[in-house]
Coordinates of C-alpha atoms and ligand atoms in Angstrom, one line a residue:
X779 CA 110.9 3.3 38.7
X780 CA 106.9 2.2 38.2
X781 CA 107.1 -1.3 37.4
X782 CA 104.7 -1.9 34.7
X783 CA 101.8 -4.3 34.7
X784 CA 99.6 -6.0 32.7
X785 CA 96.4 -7.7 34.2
X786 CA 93.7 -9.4 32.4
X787 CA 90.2 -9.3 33.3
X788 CA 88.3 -12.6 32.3
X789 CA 85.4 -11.7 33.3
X790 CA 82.4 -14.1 33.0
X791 CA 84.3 -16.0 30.8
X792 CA 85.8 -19.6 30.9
X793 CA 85.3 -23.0 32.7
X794 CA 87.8 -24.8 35.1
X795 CA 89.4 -26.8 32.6
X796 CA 89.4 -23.3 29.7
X797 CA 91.2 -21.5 32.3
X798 CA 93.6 -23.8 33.0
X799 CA 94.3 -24.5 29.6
X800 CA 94.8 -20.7 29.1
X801 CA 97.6 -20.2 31.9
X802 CA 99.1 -22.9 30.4
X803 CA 99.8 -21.3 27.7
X804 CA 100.7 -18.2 28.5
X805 CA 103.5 -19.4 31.2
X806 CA 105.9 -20.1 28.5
X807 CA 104.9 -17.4 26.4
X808 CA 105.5 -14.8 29.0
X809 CA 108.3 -16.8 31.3
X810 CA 111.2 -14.4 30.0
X811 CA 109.6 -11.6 31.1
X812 CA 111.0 -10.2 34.2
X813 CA 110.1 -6.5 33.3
X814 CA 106.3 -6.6 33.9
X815 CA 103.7 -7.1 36.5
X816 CA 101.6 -9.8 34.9
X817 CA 98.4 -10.5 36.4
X818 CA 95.2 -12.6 35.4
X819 CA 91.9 -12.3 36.8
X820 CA 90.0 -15.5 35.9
X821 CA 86.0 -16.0 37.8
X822 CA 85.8 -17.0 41.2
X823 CA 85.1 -20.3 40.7
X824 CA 88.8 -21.0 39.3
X825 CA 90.9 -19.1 41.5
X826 CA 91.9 -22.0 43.9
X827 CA 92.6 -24.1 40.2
X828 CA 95.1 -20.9 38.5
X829 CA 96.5 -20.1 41.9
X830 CA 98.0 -24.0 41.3
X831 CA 98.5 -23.9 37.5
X832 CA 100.7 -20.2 38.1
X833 CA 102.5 -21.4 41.4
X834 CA 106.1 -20.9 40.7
X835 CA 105.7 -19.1 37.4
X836 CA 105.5 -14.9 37.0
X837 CA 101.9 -14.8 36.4
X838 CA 99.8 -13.4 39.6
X839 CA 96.1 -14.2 40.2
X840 CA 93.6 -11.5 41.1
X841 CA 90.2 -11.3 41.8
X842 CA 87.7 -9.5 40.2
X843 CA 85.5 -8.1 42.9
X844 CA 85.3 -9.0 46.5
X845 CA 82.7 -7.6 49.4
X846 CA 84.0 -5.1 52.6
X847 CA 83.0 -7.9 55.1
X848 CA 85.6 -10.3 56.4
X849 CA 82.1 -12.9 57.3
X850 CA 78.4 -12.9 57.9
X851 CA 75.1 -12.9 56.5
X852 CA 76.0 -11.9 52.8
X853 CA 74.7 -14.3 50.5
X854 CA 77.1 -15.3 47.5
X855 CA 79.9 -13.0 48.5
X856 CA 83.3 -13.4 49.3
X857 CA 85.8 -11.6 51.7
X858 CA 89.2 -10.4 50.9
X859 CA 90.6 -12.3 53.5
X860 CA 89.5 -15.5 51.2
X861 CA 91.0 -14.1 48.3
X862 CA 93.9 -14.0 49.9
X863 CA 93.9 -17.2 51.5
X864 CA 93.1 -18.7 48.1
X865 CA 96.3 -17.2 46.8
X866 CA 95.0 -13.8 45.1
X867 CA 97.6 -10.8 45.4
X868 CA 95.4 -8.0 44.0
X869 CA 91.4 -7.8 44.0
X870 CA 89.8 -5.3 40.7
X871 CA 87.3 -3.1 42.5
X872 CA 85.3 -0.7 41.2
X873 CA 85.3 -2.1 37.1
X874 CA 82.4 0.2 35.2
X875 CA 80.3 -3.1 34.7
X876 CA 80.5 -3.2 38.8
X877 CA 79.1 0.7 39.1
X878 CA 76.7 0.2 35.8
X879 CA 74.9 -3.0 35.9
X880 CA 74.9 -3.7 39.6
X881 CA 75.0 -0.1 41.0
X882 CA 77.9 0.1 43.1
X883 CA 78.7 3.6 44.1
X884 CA 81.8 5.1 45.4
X885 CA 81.2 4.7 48.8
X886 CA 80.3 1.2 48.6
X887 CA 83.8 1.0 46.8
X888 CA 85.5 2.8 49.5
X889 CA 84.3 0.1 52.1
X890 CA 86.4 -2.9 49.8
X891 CA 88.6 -0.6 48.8
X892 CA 89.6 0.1 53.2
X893 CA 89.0 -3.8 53.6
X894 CA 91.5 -4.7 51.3
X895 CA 94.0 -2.6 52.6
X896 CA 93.6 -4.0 55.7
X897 CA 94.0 -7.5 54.6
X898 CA 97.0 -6.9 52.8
X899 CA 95.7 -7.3 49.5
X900 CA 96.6 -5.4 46.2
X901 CA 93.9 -3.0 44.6
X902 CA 93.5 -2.4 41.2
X903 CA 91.0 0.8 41.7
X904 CA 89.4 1.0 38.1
X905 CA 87.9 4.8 37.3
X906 CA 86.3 6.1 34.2
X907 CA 84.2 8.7 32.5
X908 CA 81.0 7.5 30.2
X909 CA 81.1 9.3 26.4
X910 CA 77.9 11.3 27.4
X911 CA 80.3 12.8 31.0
X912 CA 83.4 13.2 28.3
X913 CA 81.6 15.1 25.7
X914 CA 79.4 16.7 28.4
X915 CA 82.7 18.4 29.5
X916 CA 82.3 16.6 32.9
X917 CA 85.5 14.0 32.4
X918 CA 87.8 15.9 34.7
X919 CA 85.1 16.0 37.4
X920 CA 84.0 12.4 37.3
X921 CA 87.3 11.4 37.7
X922 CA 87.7 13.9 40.9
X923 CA 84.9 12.4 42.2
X924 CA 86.1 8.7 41.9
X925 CA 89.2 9.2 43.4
X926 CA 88.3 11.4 45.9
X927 CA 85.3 9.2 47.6
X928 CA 86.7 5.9 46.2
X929 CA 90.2 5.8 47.9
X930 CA 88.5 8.0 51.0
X931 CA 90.4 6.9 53.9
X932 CA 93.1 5.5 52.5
X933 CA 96.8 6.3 54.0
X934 CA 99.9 7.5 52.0
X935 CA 101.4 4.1 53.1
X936 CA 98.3 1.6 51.8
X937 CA 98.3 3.7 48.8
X938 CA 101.6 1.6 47.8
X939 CA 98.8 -1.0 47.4
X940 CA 97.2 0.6 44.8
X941 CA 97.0 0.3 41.4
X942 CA 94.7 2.4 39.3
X943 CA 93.4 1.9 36.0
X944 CA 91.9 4.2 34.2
X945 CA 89.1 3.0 31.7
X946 CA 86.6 5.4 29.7
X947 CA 83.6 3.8 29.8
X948 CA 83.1 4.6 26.4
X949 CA 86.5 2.0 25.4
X950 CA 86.0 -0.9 27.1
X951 CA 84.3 -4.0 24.7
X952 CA 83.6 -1.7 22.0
X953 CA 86.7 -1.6 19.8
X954 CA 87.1 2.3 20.6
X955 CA 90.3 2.4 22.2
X956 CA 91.6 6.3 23.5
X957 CA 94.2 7.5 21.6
X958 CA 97.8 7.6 23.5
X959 CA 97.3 11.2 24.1
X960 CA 93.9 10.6 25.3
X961 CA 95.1 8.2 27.7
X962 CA 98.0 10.2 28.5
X963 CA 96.0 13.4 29.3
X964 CA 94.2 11.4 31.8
X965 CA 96.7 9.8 33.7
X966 CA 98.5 12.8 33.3
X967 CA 95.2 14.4 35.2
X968 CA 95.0 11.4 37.6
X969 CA 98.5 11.5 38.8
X970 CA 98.3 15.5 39.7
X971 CA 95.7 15.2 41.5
X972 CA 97.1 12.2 43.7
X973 CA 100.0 14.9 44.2
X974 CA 97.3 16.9 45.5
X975 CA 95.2 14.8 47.9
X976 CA 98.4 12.9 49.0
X977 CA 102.0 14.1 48.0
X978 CA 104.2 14.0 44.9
X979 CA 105.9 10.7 46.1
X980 CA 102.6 8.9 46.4
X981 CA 101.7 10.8 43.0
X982 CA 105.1 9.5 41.7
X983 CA 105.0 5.7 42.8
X984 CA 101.7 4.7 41.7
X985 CA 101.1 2.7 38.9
X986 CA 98.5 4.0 35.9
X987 CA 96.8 1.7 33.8
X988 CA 94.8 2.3 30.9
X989 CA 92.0 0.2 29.8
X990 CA 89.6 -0.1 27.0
X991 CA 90.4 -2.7 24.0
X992 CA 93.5 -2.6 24.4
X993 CA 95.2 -5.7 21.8
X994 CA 98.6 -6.0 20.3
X995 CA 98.7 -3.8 18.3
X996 CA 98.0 -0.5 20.6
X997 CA 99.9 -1.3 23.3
X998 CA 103.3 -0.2 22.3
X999 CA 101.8 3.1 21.6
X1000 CA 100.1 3.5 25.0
X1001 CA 103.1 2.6 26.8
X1002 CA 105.3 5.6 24.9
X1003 CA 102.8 7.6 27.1
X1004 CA 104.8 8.9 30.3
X1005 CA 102.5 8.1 32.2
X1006 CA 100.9 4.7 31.4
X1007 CA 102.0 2.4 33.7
X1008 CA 100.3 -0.5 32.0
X1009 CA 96.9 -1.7 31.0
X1010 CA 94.0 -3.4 32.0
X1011 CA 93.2 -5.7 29.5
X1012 CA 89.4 -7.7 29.1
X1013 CA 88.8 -9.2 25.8
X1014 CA 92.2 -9.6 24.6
X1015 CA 93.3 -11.2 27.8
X1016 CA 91.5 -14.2 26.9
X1017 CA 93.4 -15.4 24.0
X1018 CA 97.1 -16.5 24.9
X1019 CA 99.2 -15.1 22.3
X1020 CA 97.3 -12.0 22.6
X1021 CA 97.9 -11.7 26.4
X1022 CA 101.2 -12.8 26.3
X1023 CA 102.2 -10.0 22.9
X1024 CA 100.5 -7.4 25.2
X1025 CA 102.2 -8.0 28.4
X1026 CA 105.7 -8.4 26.3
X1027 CA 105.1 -5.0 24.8
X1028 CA 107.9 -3.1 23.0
X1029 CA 109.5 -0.7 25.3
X1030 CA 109.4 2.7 24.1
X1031 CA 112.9 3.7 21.9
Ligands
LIG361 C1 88.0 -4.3 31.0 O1 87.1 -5.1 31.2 O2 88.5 -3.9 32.0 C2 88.4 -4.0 29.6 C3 89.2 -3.0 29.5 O3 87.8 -4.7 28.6 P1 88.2 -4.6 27.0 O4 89.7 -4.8 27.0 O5 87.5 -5.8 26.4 O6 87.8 -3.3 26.5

């Protein structure tokens, strides 16, 4: 009853004319697929360009960050009510790289997080323990904590908004990906504890991702997991055939 999705984070990677290039691709390769949420979440600067490219195909557009304010004095930062005028359906808040290299903290996250909501966009909420948390036996806790303060606030009914993608720190860019039980303990953890801050329907509706290298040849494992909804993909999203393999995953059995 979760519809699966498959977004890929480009990050800081590829000009105007490389991200056209690489929706163009990946429409044809993907454009039988009417099982799975696909997503792509190129920089800022070509949203308005992909948003044109995708129009009409199955591909969303996301943004990768966004700032609570709908206008003012904030230097370099956009609103999620331009996101969504540029075409956007979902906005990735709270990506590890986000909380480590430019210090956002839960509450900050909370504010987008609330903002979004408001404006009717999608959130894909991304949480995640370090390897020094995991192995300091503080996984479970971490996680409690970034639910808990991150999605503050936020209704049972703008929780059908909300995507969340679970990504050890310790997995993304590095080649380590958690094995499917890993994964699956955690969402496993994630999802009983939305049963307990919201209800089991809210616990039972929202979509999982993992993320964390994930590439063709680990997804069809991670999506036997009960409760992977889907991944979050960065490096491998930026390679068509990749994208594309991943997102057209073998269903389990
Ligand atoms: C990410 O950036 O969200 C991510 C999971 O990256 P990678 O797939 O490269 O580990």
């Amino acid at each position: 009853m979760r519809t699966p999705m498959i977004a890929g984070n480009w990050k800081l990677h590829k000009t105007l004319q490389e991200s056209s290039g690489l929706v163009t691709e990946l429409i044809p390769a993907v454009a039988d697929n009417r099982t799975v949420e696909i997503v792509v979440a190129p920089v800022y600067t070509a949203l308005s360009k992909v948003a044109e490219v995708i129009a009409g195909s199955n591909i969303k557009l996301a943004a990768q960050n966004c700032h609570p304010e709908a206008q003012g004095a904030f230097t370099g930062e956009v609103s999620p009510a331009l996101l969504k005028d540029v075409g956007c359906h979902y906005v990735i808040i709270g990506h590890s790289e986000r909380r480590q290299l430019f210090g956002e903290k839960d509450e900050f996250i909370n504010h987008k997080a609330r903002a979004l909501a408001v404006a009717g966009l999608g959130i894909i909420f991304c949480i995640g323990e370090t390897l020094e948390e995991r192995e300091g036996g503080q996984m479970f806790d971490v996680l409690r904590r970034q639910i808990r303060y991150g999605l503050k606030q936020l209704s049972a009914d703008q929780m059908a908004g909300v995507v969340i993608a679970y990504e050890p720190v310790w997995a993304i860019g590095t080649g380590k990906t958690a094995s499917d039980v890993q994964a699956q303990e955690a969402h496993a953890f994630i999802r009983a504890l939305l049963a307990e801050l919201y209800n089991v329907q809210v616990a039972s509706a929202t979509r999982i991702l993992y993320g964390g290298s994930v590439k063709p040849g680990n997804i069809d494992g991670l999506m036997t997991q009960p409760d992977v909804d889907g991944a979050l993909v960065g490096g491998a999203s930026l390679n068509a055939d990749d994208f594309a393999r991943i997102a057209n995953f073998q269903p389990p059995g």
